[in-house]
Amino acid sequence: MSSSMAADCRSDTFFCSILVRMFGNAPWAPLASSAVTIVLILVLAFVLRKLVHRLITRVVGRAAAGGSITSRFRKGAVTDGIDALLHERRKQRAETMGSVLKHVASIVILGTAVLTVLDRLTIPIAPLLTSVGILGVAVGFGAQELVKDFIAGMFMLLEDQYGVGDVIDAGAAVGTVEAVTLRVTRLRDVDGRVWYVRNGTITRIGNESQGWSRAYMDVPVAYDADIVGVRVLLEHVAEEIWADSELRESKMVEQPQVFGVEQLSDSSLVFRITAKTLPTAQAEVSRELRLRVKTALDTAGIPMVAGA
């Protein structure tokens, strides 16, 4: 190999020396060697990107599978529909996080490959990296709120704080979640008004739709009422509601409980009856509780004290 060829091959002695041995001191050997190296870098980058994407897809699939949540609260009840909704929610959350991770992986892997190719072509990358760094700092200062919203959105999805269909109190607004993105959450309140809340501005969330909810009713009766009789009557109402197969199977988690005398006011004794329900079913169960308790009290001739 000539001294000039050796100098040209100094940065890549492996491929260049192979080409020189195969084709002699061909002047195009160093150029061909660089081309082969660049092609290998790009091929390895795309192969690595593909493998990382497959790994992320597998992790997302396992995260989306999950297990039944309602079965922890209810035994012997029909939960297929509810579990299907929960599974779909887990799937959407996992796919969103998977999409973000895939984009980040693609940017890192392909960006590193491009910089390596530029360096291989003897194009100085230090000024480029400096310019990108300065641009990143400028964008970071100018888009702090946007970055804050995206980071908050990522953690919200990762931690499953809420999802589409949940009824939440986001501080600025209370309503049903209609859409969730990494930047904003869209809510619709009881008046039909649509709220767009930036994720970065949400400092606390009250979710009424996770796991289970609670329906309750306070029953004020006069001081001279038969306390034991009222308690027995309310317990009978609780057993009657639990015996209703439609309510038990589709809306309730466990049998209603009578807490006894919950409060003493200046004019009445206040009993409380509660029922653990499926998420968002507490309003319907509360209405049924009020109807049946009022009917039972009227039948027994026990008046409720107004204004208690």
XYZ file of N, CA, C and O in Angstrom, residues 97-268:
688
model
N -48.359 6.477 25.916
C -47.002 6.502 26.442
C -46.041 5.797 25.496
O -44.902 6.224 25.300
N -46.492 4.700 24.865
C -45.650 3.993 23.908
C -45.305 4.870 22.721
O -44.171 4.855 22.229
N -46.279 5.645 22.242
C -46.029 6.545 21.119
C -44.994 7.597 21.476
O -44.089 7.895 20.684
N -45.109 8.152 22.690
C -44.129 9.153 23.129
C -42.736 8.536 23.223
O -41.745 9.117 22.751
N -42.638 7.351 23.816
C -41.347 6.694 23.961
C -40.741 6.352 22.606
O -39.524 6.470 22.404
N -41.559 5.933 21.659
C -41.050 5.612 20.321
C -40.497 6.854 19.632
O -39.449 6.793 18.978
N -41.185 7.977 19.769
C -40.684 9.204 19.161
C -39.359 9.631 19.794
O -38.426 10.039 19.084
N -39.275 9.532 21.115
C -38.033 9.904 21.794
C -36.894 8.986 21.356
O -35.771 9.445 21.071
N -37.157 7.675 21.304
C -36.130 6.724 20.890
C -35.677 7.002 19.457
O -34.473 6.951 19.155
N -36.620 7.307 18.558
C -36.261 7.593 17.169
C -35.385 8.834 17.070
O -34.387 8.851 16.332
N -35.738 9.872 17.817
C -34.953 11.107 17.775
C -33.539 10.867 18.281
O -32.550 11.312 17.677
N -33.405 10.140 19.394
C -32.083 9.894 19.973
C -31.229 9.025 19.042
O -30.065 9.354 18.740
N -31.792 7.914 18.570
C -31.013 6.975 17.758
C -30.651 7.576 16.401
O -29.488 7.568 15.993
N -31.642 8.124 15.690
C -31.366 8.681 14.364
C -30.531 9.954 14.453
O -29.675 10.207 13.585
N -30.745 10.744 15.494
C -29.918 11.941 15.674
C -28.461 11.589 15.909
O -27.550 12.216 15.343
N -28.219 10.559 16.739
C -26.845 10.107 16.970
C -26.225 9.577 15.679
O -25.056 9.832 15.383
N -27.012 8.851 14.881
C -26.498 8.314 13.617
C -26.140 9.445 12.657
O -25.088 9.400 11.997
N -26.981 10.467 12.561
C -26.696 11.587 11.660
C -25.425 12.310 12.081
O -24.571 12.654 11.242
N -25.265 12.546 13.384
C -24.052 13.213 13.861
C -22.814 12.373 13.573
O -21.757 12.902 13.211
N -22.941 11.057 13.725
C -21.803 10.170 13.433
C -21.446 10.211 11.951
O -20.267 10.232 11.580
N -22.459 10.243 11.077
C -22.214 10.326 9.634
C -21.549 11.655 9.277
O -20.609 11.696 8.472
N -22.033 12.746 9.848
C -21.414 14.040 9.582
C -19.962 14.062 10.012
O -19.092 14.614 9.313
N -19.695 13.473 11.185
C -18.310 13.397 11.649
C -17.464 12.549 10.700
O -16.304 12.846 10.440
N -18.066 11.474 10.177
C -17.361 10.615 9.229
C -17.038 11.345 7.939
O -16.001 11.108 7.298
N -17.905 12.274 7.547
C -17.690 13.072 6.345
C -16.797 14.279 6.605
O -16.695 15.160 5.743
N -16.190 14.308 7.806
C -15.268 15.390 8.226
C -15.960 16.749 8.275
O -15.322 17.788 8.114
N -17.271 16.729 8.457
C -18.008 17.983 8.652
C -17.990 18.302 10.142
O -18.440 17.492 10.956
N -17.487 19.452 10.549
C -17.395 19.769 11.979
C -18.788 19.862 12.610
O -19.644 20.617 12.136
N -18.984 19.075 13.649
C -20.305 19.060 14.296
C -20.341 19.898 15.566
O -21.416 20.131 16.123
N -19.184 20.358 16.030
C -19.163 21.179 17.252
C -19.983 22.458 17.091
O -20.804 22.790 17.963
N -19.819 23.218 15.985
C -20.671 24.411 15.824
C -22.156 24.062 15.747
O -22.996 24.797 16.263
N -22.457 22.921 15.094
C -23.858 22.503 15.002
C -24.434 22.204 16.379
O -25.548 22.629 16.708
N -23.666 21.455 17.185
C -24.142 21.120 18.531
C -24.299 22.378 19.378
O -25.246 22.517 20.157
N -23.366 23.312 19.219
C -23.462 24.573 19.965
C -24.710 25.353 19.563
O -25.446 25.871 20.415
N -24.974 25.405 18.244
C -26.159 26.124 17.766
C -27.437 25.474 18.261
O -28.374 26.155 18.691
N -27.472 24.133 18.205
C -28.654 23.427 18.686
C -28.849 23.660 20.173
O -29.974 23.836 20.657
N -27.736 23.649 20.930
C -27.842 23.894 22.368
C -28.383 25.271 22.678
O -29.261 25.441 23.542
N -27.873 26.294 21.951
C -28.358 27.659 22.163
C -29.825 27.768 21.779
O -30.632 28.396 22.493
N -30.191 27.144 20.648
C -31.593 27.157 20.219
C -32.490 26.463 21.242
O -33.588 26.933 21.544
N -31.997 25.336 21.792
C -32.772 24.621 22.800
C -33.008 25.458 24.042
O -34.106 25.463 24.606
N -31.972 26.171 24.478
C -32.113 27.041 25.653
C -33.122 28.154 25.374
O -33.981 28.471 26.203
N -33.019 28.752 24.164
C -33.945 29.837 23.804
C -35.381 29.340 23.764
O -36.298 29.976 24.291
N -35.580 28.173 23.115
C -36.922 27.607 23.044
C -37.427 27.235 24.429
O -38.607 27.418 24.764
N -36.509 26.695 25.263
C -36.897 26.322 26.620
C -37.386 27.503 27.432
O -38.396 27.412 28.144
N -36.694 28.648 27.314
C -37.133 29.840 28.036
C -38.438 30.384 27.461
O -39.282 30.882 28.203
N -38.587 30.289 26.148
C -39.783 30.845 25.524
C -41.003 29.957 25.631
O -42.122 30.414 25.453
N -40.785 28.672 25.904
C -41.907 27.724 25.934
C -41.929 26.946 27.247
O -42.211 25.752 27.258
N -41.640 27.624 28.336
C -41.622 26.955 29.640
C -42.983 26.368 29.987
O -43.076 25.245 30.485
N -44.035 27.143 29.729
C -45.383 26.665 30.060
C -45.754 25.450 29.223
O -46.371 24.499 29.716
N -45.351 25.469 27.943
C -45.649 24.339 27.063
C -44.928 23.082 27.535
O -45.520 21.996 27.596
N -43.651 23.219 27.887
C -42.889 22.075 28.388
C -43.499 21.569 29.701
O -43.624 20.357 29.926
N -43.906 22.499 30.549
C -44.536 22.124 31.822
C -45.818 21.348 31.580
O -46.088 20.340 32.250
N -46.616 21.792 30.603
C -47.863 21.095 30.280
C -47.586 19.680 29.797
O -48.263 18.722 30.195
N -46.586 19.509 28.916
C -46.283 18.194 28.368
C -45.768 17.242 29.455
O -46.158 16.072 29.494
N -44.905 17.740 30.327
C -44.374 16.883 31.394
C -45.491 16.468 32.343
O -45.597 15.297 32.740
N -46.357 17.427 32.707
C -47.490 17.098 33.573
C -48.417 16.098 32.901
O -48.925 15.169 33.542
N -48.632 16.256 31.596
C -49.481 15.319 30.861
C -48.901 13.919 30.819
O -49.626 12.927 30.946
N -47.579 13.818 30.661
C -46.940 12.505 30.635
C -47.095 11.798 31.976
O -47.437 10.615 32.038
N -46.855 12.510 33.071
C -46.997 11.888 34.389
C -48.455 11.565 34.692
O -48.742 10.558 35.346
N -49.375 12.411 34.218
C -50.791 12.128 34.425
C -51.188 10.817 33.756
O -51.886 9.988 34.341
N -50.724 10.613 32.504
C -51.029 9.370 31.803
C -50.321 8.189 32.438
O -50.899 7.111 32.585
N -49.067 8.387 32.822
C -48.289 7.299 33.403
C -48.886 6.824 34.715
O -48.931 5.625 34.999
N -49.369 7.746 35.519
C -49.919 7.411 36.836
C -51.411 7.119 36.790
O -52.003 6.808 37.827
N -52.037 7.252 35.621
C -53.465 6.995 35.456
C -54.289 7.797 36.458
O -55.128 7.273 37.180
N -54.049 9.095 36.503
C -54.785 9.942 37.423
C -56.248 10.091 37.014
O -57.132 10.164 37.857
N -56.505 10.137 35.721
C -57.872 10.173 35.207
C -57.831 9.821 33.731
O -56.764 9.760 33.108
N -59.005 9.563 33.162
C -59.108 9.197 31.759
C -60.434 9.653 31.188
O -61.290 10.221 31.899
N -60.635 9.399 29.908
C -61.872 9.793 29.233
C -63.066 9.103 29.898
O -63.044 7.895 30.140
N -64.090 9.876 30.215
C -65.274 9.345 30.877
C -65.288 9.539 32.379
O -66.344 9.407 33.007
N -64.142 9.874 32.972
C -64.088 10.102 34.420
C -64.727 11.446 34.776
O -64.658 12.409 34.007
N -65.323 11.496 35.941
C -65.837 12.751 36.486
C -64.807 13.266 37.478
O -64.514 12.607 38.477
N -64.223 14.426 37.194
C -63.119 14.921 38.019
C -63.365 16.361 38.444
O -64.122 17.099 37.813
N -62.692 16.725 39.527
C -62.622 18.107 39.981
C -61.182 18.555 39.764
O -60.272 18.135 40.474
N -60.975 19.398 38.731
C -59.624 19.843 38.384
C -59.297 21.201 38.985
O -58.302 21.824 38.598
N -60.095 21.655 39.920
C -59.851 22.955 40.524
C -60.495 24.070 39.720
O -61.423 24.739 40.176
N -60.010 24.257 38.502
C -60.585 25.298 37.640
C -61.953 24.909 37.121
O -62.771 25.772 36.814
N -62.216 23.619 36.998
C -63.491 23.159 36.460
C -63.802 21.777 37.009
O -62.904 21.014 37.376
N -65.105 21.472 37.052
C -65.576 20.156 37.480
C -66.462 19.614 36.376
O -67.373 20.305 35.906
N -66.195 18.393 35.941
C -67.019 17.829 34.887
C -66.516 16.480 34.420
O -65.643 15.873 35.046
N -67.056 16.029 33.305
C -66.698 14.747 32.720
C -65.596 14.942 31.693
O -65.684 15.830 30.839
N -64.566 14.120 31.788
C -63.438 14.224 30.861
C -63.876 13.717 29.491
O -64.332 12.586 29.350
N -63.737 14.570 28.473
C -64.092 14.190 27.108
C -62.875 13.864 26.257
O -62.967 13.085 25.308
N -61.734 14.472 26.573
C -60.515 14.210 25.798
C -59.307 14.538 26.659
O -59.345 15.460 27.479
N -58.245 13.771 26.459
C -57.000 13.974 27.192
C -55.850 13.935 26.201
O -55.716 12.989 25.423
N -55.028 14.981 26.204
C -53.799 14.994 25.419
C -52.645 15.307 26.361
O -52.856 15.559 27.553
N -51.441 15.313 25.812
C -50.293 15.626 26.652
C -50.300 17.091 27.086
O -49.650 17.440 28.069
N -51.037 17.946 26.379
C -51.016 19.370 26.709
C -52.257 19.839 27.463
O -52.146 20.589 28.432
N -53.449 19.400 27.036
C -54.677 19.898 27.660
C -55.627 18.750 27.980
O -55.544 17.671 27.401
N -56.530 19.042 28.916
C -57.637 18.140 29.251
C -58.942 18.877 28.973
O -59.110 20.027 29.401
N -59.841 18.214 28.242
C -61.132 18.837 27.913
C -62.221 18.251 28.791
O -62.420 17.044 28.822
N -62.937 19.147 29.507
C -64.011 18.750 30.419
C -65.329 19.347 29.953
O -65.360 20.414 29.334
N -66.422 18.661 30.293
C -67.767 19.211 30.081
C -68.496 19.188 31.420
O -68.669 18.122 32.017
N -68.919 20.353 31.906
C -69.566 20.419 33.213
C -71.050 20.099 33.095
O -71.564 19.800 32.012
N -71.760 20.165 34.216
C -73.160 19.757 34.244
C -74.048 20.694 33.430
O -75.155 20.323 33.016
N -73.596 21.926 33.174
C -74.353 22.871 32.362
C -74.076 22.709 30.877
O -74.635 23.459 30.064
N -73.204 21.756 30.515
C -72.866 21.558 29.116
C -71.716 22.418 28.638
O -71.335 22.358 27.459
N -71.162 23.229 29.522
C -70.050 24.101 29.149
C -68.770 23.277 29.014
O -68.473 22.418 29.848
N -67.998 23.526 27.961
C -66.747 22.798 27.721
C -65.578 23.619 28.254
O -65.453 24.812 27.953
N -64.728 22.962 29.042
C -63.551 23.609 29.621
C -62.288 22.963 29.053
O -62.199 21.740 28.971
N -61.325 23.809 28.689
C -60.008 23.338 28.258
C -59.014 23.738 29.347
O -58.755 24.926 29.549
N -58.483 22.743 30.032
C -57.591 23.001 31.163
C -56.190 22.511 30.802
O -56.001 21.340 30.462
N -55.214 23.402 30.849
C -53.830 23.006 30.578
C -53.334 22.113 31.695
O -53.525 22.412 32.882
N -52.689 21.019 31.330
C -52.246 20.044 32.323
C -51.272 20.635 33.330
O -51.253 20.232 34.485
N -50.457 21.588 32.884
C -49.478 22.175 33.789
C -50.086 23.051 34.855
O -49.417 23.386 35.840
N -51.340 23.462 34.694
C -51.996 24.323 35.680
C -52.775 23.527 36.717
O -53.291 24.111 37.665
N -52.897 22.215 36.522
C -53.653 21.379 37.458
C -52.739 20.984 38.616
O -51.741 20.286 38.430
N -53.061 21.450 39.808
C -52.237 21.144 40.979
C -52.817 20.024 41.835
O -52.123 19.437 42.640
N -54.109 19.740 41.659
C -54.717 18.613 42.370
C -55.925 18.137 41.596
O -56.561 18.901 40.867
N -56.228 16.857 41.730
C -57.326 16.240 40.998
C -58.194 15.446 41.972
O -57.674 14.652 42.772
N -59.482 15.666 41.910
C -60.434 14.828 42.637
C -61.180 13.967 41.637
O -61.934 14.489 40.818
N -60.946 12.660 41.662
C -61.534 11.746 40.679
C -62.661 10.954 41.334
O -62.432 10.223 42.304
N -63.859 11.083 40.786
C -65.024 10.379 41.325
C -65.276 9.048 40.627
O -66.276 8.386 40.906
N -64.376 8.654 39.737
C -64.661 7.498 38.884
C -63.629 6.384 38.977
O -63.596 5.509 38.120
N -62.779 6.398 39.959
C -61.763 5.361 40.071
C -62.120 4.373 41.181
O -62.407 4.766 42.303
N -62.070 3.091 40.831
C -62.266 2.041 41.831
C -63.709 1.911 42.270
O -64.429 1.038 41.810
N -64.167 2.797 43.159
C -65.534 2.753 43.657
C -65.920 4.137 44.160
O -65.081 4.995 44.381
N -67.212 4.330 44.344
C -67.748 5.570 44.893
C -68.658 5.233 46.071
O -68.917 4.057 46.343
N -69.128 6.254 46.738
C -69.994 6.017 47.897
C -71.246 6.878 47.804
O -71.165 8.091 47.583
N -72.386 6.231 47.958
C -73.667 6.932 48.048
C -74.122 6.903 49.508
O -73.927 5.891 50.198
N -74.662 8.010 49.965
C -75.128 8.021 51.357
C -76.353 8.909 51.498
O -76.634 9.769 50.667
N -77.064 8.676 52.590
C -78.240 9.479 52.892
C -78.317 9.682 54.392
O -78.181 8.734 55.174
N -78.511 10.923 54.800
C -78.726 11.241 56.208
C -80.234 11.292 56.479
O -80.983 11.928 55.726
N -80.650 10.599 57.541
C -82.078 10.476 57.865
C -82.329 11.137 59.220
O -82.031 10.554 60.274
N -82.849 12.361 59.233
C -83.129 13.036 60.504
C -84.506 12.638 61.048
O -85.511 12.713 60.338
N -84.538 12.201 62.297
C -85.801 11.843 62.959
C -85.874 12.581 64.290
O -84.869 13.087 64.799
N -87.067 12.644 64.847
C -87.274 13.381 66.092
C -86.571 12.686 67.256
O -86.297 11.485 67.230
N -86.282 13.470 68.313
C -85.605 12.931 69.491
C -86.426 11.847 70.182
O -85.875 10.936 70.803
N -87.752 11.948 70.102
C -88.580 10.966 70.787
C -88.859 9.727 69.932
O -89.666 8.867 70.296
N -88.198 9.621 68.756
C -88.397 8.449 67.901
C -87.716 7.233 68.518
O -86.771 7.350 69.314
N -88.195 6.066 68.175
C -87.619 4.809 68.660
C -86.301 4.568 67.907
O -86.296 4.179 66.738
N -85.185 4.793 68.594
C -83.869 4.702 67.938
C -83.629 3.300 67.406
O -83.197 3.107 66.267
N -83.925 2.295 68.261
C -83.695 0.910 67.842
C -84.598 0.564 66.663
O -84.171 -0.071 65.688
N -85.846 1.004 66.732
C -86.775 0.710 65.645
C -86.357 1.360 64.333
O -86.454 0.751 63.260
N -85.864 2.616 64.401
C -85.407 3.307 63.179
C -84.195 2.589 62.589
O -84.107 2.395 61.384
N -83.291 2.184 63.449
C -82.099 1.488 62.948
C -82.481 0.173 62.276
O -81.965 -0.173 61.203
N -83.388 -0.591 62.919
C -83.830 -1.864 62.334
C -84.506 -1.622 60.995
O -84.292 -2.366 60.019
N -85.315 -0.557 60.910
C -86.004 -0.259 59.655
C -85.003 0.074 58.551
O -85.131 -0.386 57.419
N -83.971 0.882 58.875
C -82.965 1.240 57.872
C -82.141 0.019 57.446
O -81.779 -0.118 56.271
N -81.850 -0.865 58.391
C -81.133 -2.087 58.045
C -81.971 -2.971 57.120
O -81.441 -3.618 56.210
N -83.289 -2.967 57.347
C -84.176 -3.726 56.464
C -84.161 -3.128 55.054
O -84.153 -3.864 54.056
N -84.133 -1.792 54.966
C -84.054 -1.132 53.655
C -82.744 -1.503 52.960
O -82.713 -1.772 51.752
N -81.644 -1.530 53.732
C -80.346 -1.893 53.154
C -80.364 -3.311 52.600
O -79.856 -3.576 51.501
N -80.952 -4.227 53.344
C -81.039 -5.616 52.872
C -81.942 -5.716 51.641
O -81.668 -6.489 50.714
N -82.993 -4.920 51.624
C -83.920 -4.949 50.489
C -83.243 -4.454 49.206
O -83.417 -5.029 48.125
N -82.456 -3.384 49.336
C -81.745 -2.855 48.170
C -80.717 -3.853 47.673
O -80.566 -4.077 46.466
N -80.009 -4.475 48.602
C -78.990 -5.453 48.212
C -79.626 -6.682 47.560
O -79.000 -7.336 46.722
N -80.855 -6.977 47.942
C -81.546 -8.126 47.349
C -82.039 -7.839 45.936
O -82.396 -8.771 45.206
N -82.040 -6.560 45.547
C -82.432 -6.192 44.186
C -81.297 -6.588 43.242
O -80.232 -5.949 43.222
N -81.487 -7.627 42.460
C -80.405 -8.159 41.625
C -79.917 -7.142 40.593
O -78.726 -7.102 40.271
N -80.833 -6.318 40.081
C -80.422 -5.336 39.073
C -79.447 -4.324 39.659
O -78.417 -4.004 39.055
N -79.748 -3.820 40.852
C -78.851 -2.870 41.506
C -77.545 -3.546 41.922
O -76.462 -3.002 41.740
N -77.664 -4.718 42.496
C -76.475 -5.408 43.008
C -75.499 -5.758 41.888
O -74.290 -5.582 42.030
N -76.010 -6.231 40.779
C -75.136 -6.708 39.713
C -74.519 -5.584 38.898
O -73.410 -5.721 38.399
N -75.241 -4.463 38.727
C -74.778 -3.445 37.786
C -74.308 -2.144 38.418
O -73.674 -1.336 37.750
N -74.602 -1.934 39.726
C -74.285 -0.623 40.283
C -73.615 -0.663 41.648
O -72.974 0.319 42.041
N -73.746 -1.736 42.406
C -73.269 -1.739 43.780
C -72.087 -2.679 43.961
O -71.949 -3.689 43.267
N -71.241 -2.319 44.920
C -70.035 -3.095 45.210
C -70.241 -4.009 46.405
O -69.804 -5.158 46.403
N -70.902 -3.489 47.433
C -71.177 -4.305 48.614
C -72.469 -3.852 49.264
O -73.028 -2.800 48.911
N -72.954 -4.638 50.208
C -74.246 -4.347 50.828
C -74.207 -3.017 51.571
O -73.222 -2.696 52.256
N -75.276 -2.205 51.457
C -75.328 -0.931 52.194
C -75.202 -1.143 53.696
O -75.611 -2.184 54.240
N -74.639 -0.142 54.360
C -74.421 -0.203 55.795
C -75.160 0.938 56.492
O -75.236 2.052 55.972
N -75.682 0.642 57.670
C -76.324 1.654 58.500
C -75.353 2.029 59.605
O -74.975 1.190 60.427
N -74.930 3.297 59.634
C -73.931 3.743 60.613
C -74.530 4.086 61.966
O -73.811 4.351 62.907
N -75.848 4.094 62.052
C -76.460 4.466 63.328
C -76.589 5.973 63.443
O -76.697 6.686 62.438
N -76.574 6.485 64.668
C -76.727 7.923 64.896
C -75.419 8.607 64.514
O -74.406 8.485 65.197
N -75.461 9.336 63.429
C -74.265 10.011 62.902
C -74.091 11.400 63.495
O -72.994 11.900 63.624
N -75.214 12.021 63.876
C -75.140 13.407 64.320
C -76.310 13.723 65.238
O -77.406 13.180 65.090
N -76.067 14.605 66.211
C -77.118 15.131 67.086
C -77.253 16.618 66.804
O -76.323 17.390 67.039
N -78.380 17.008 66.257
C -78.611 18.431 66.011
C -79.511 18.992 67.104
O -79.902 18.276 68.032
N -79.865 20.257 66.979
C -80.714 20.860 68.022
C -82.152 20.393 67.937
O -82.947 20.623 68.856
N -82.525 19.719 66.820
C -83.922 19.327 66.681
C -84.115 17.872 66.285
O -85.262 17.414 66.187
N -83.024 17.123 66.053
C -83.211 15.770 65.546
C -82.007 14.879 65.816
O -80.908 15.348 66.156
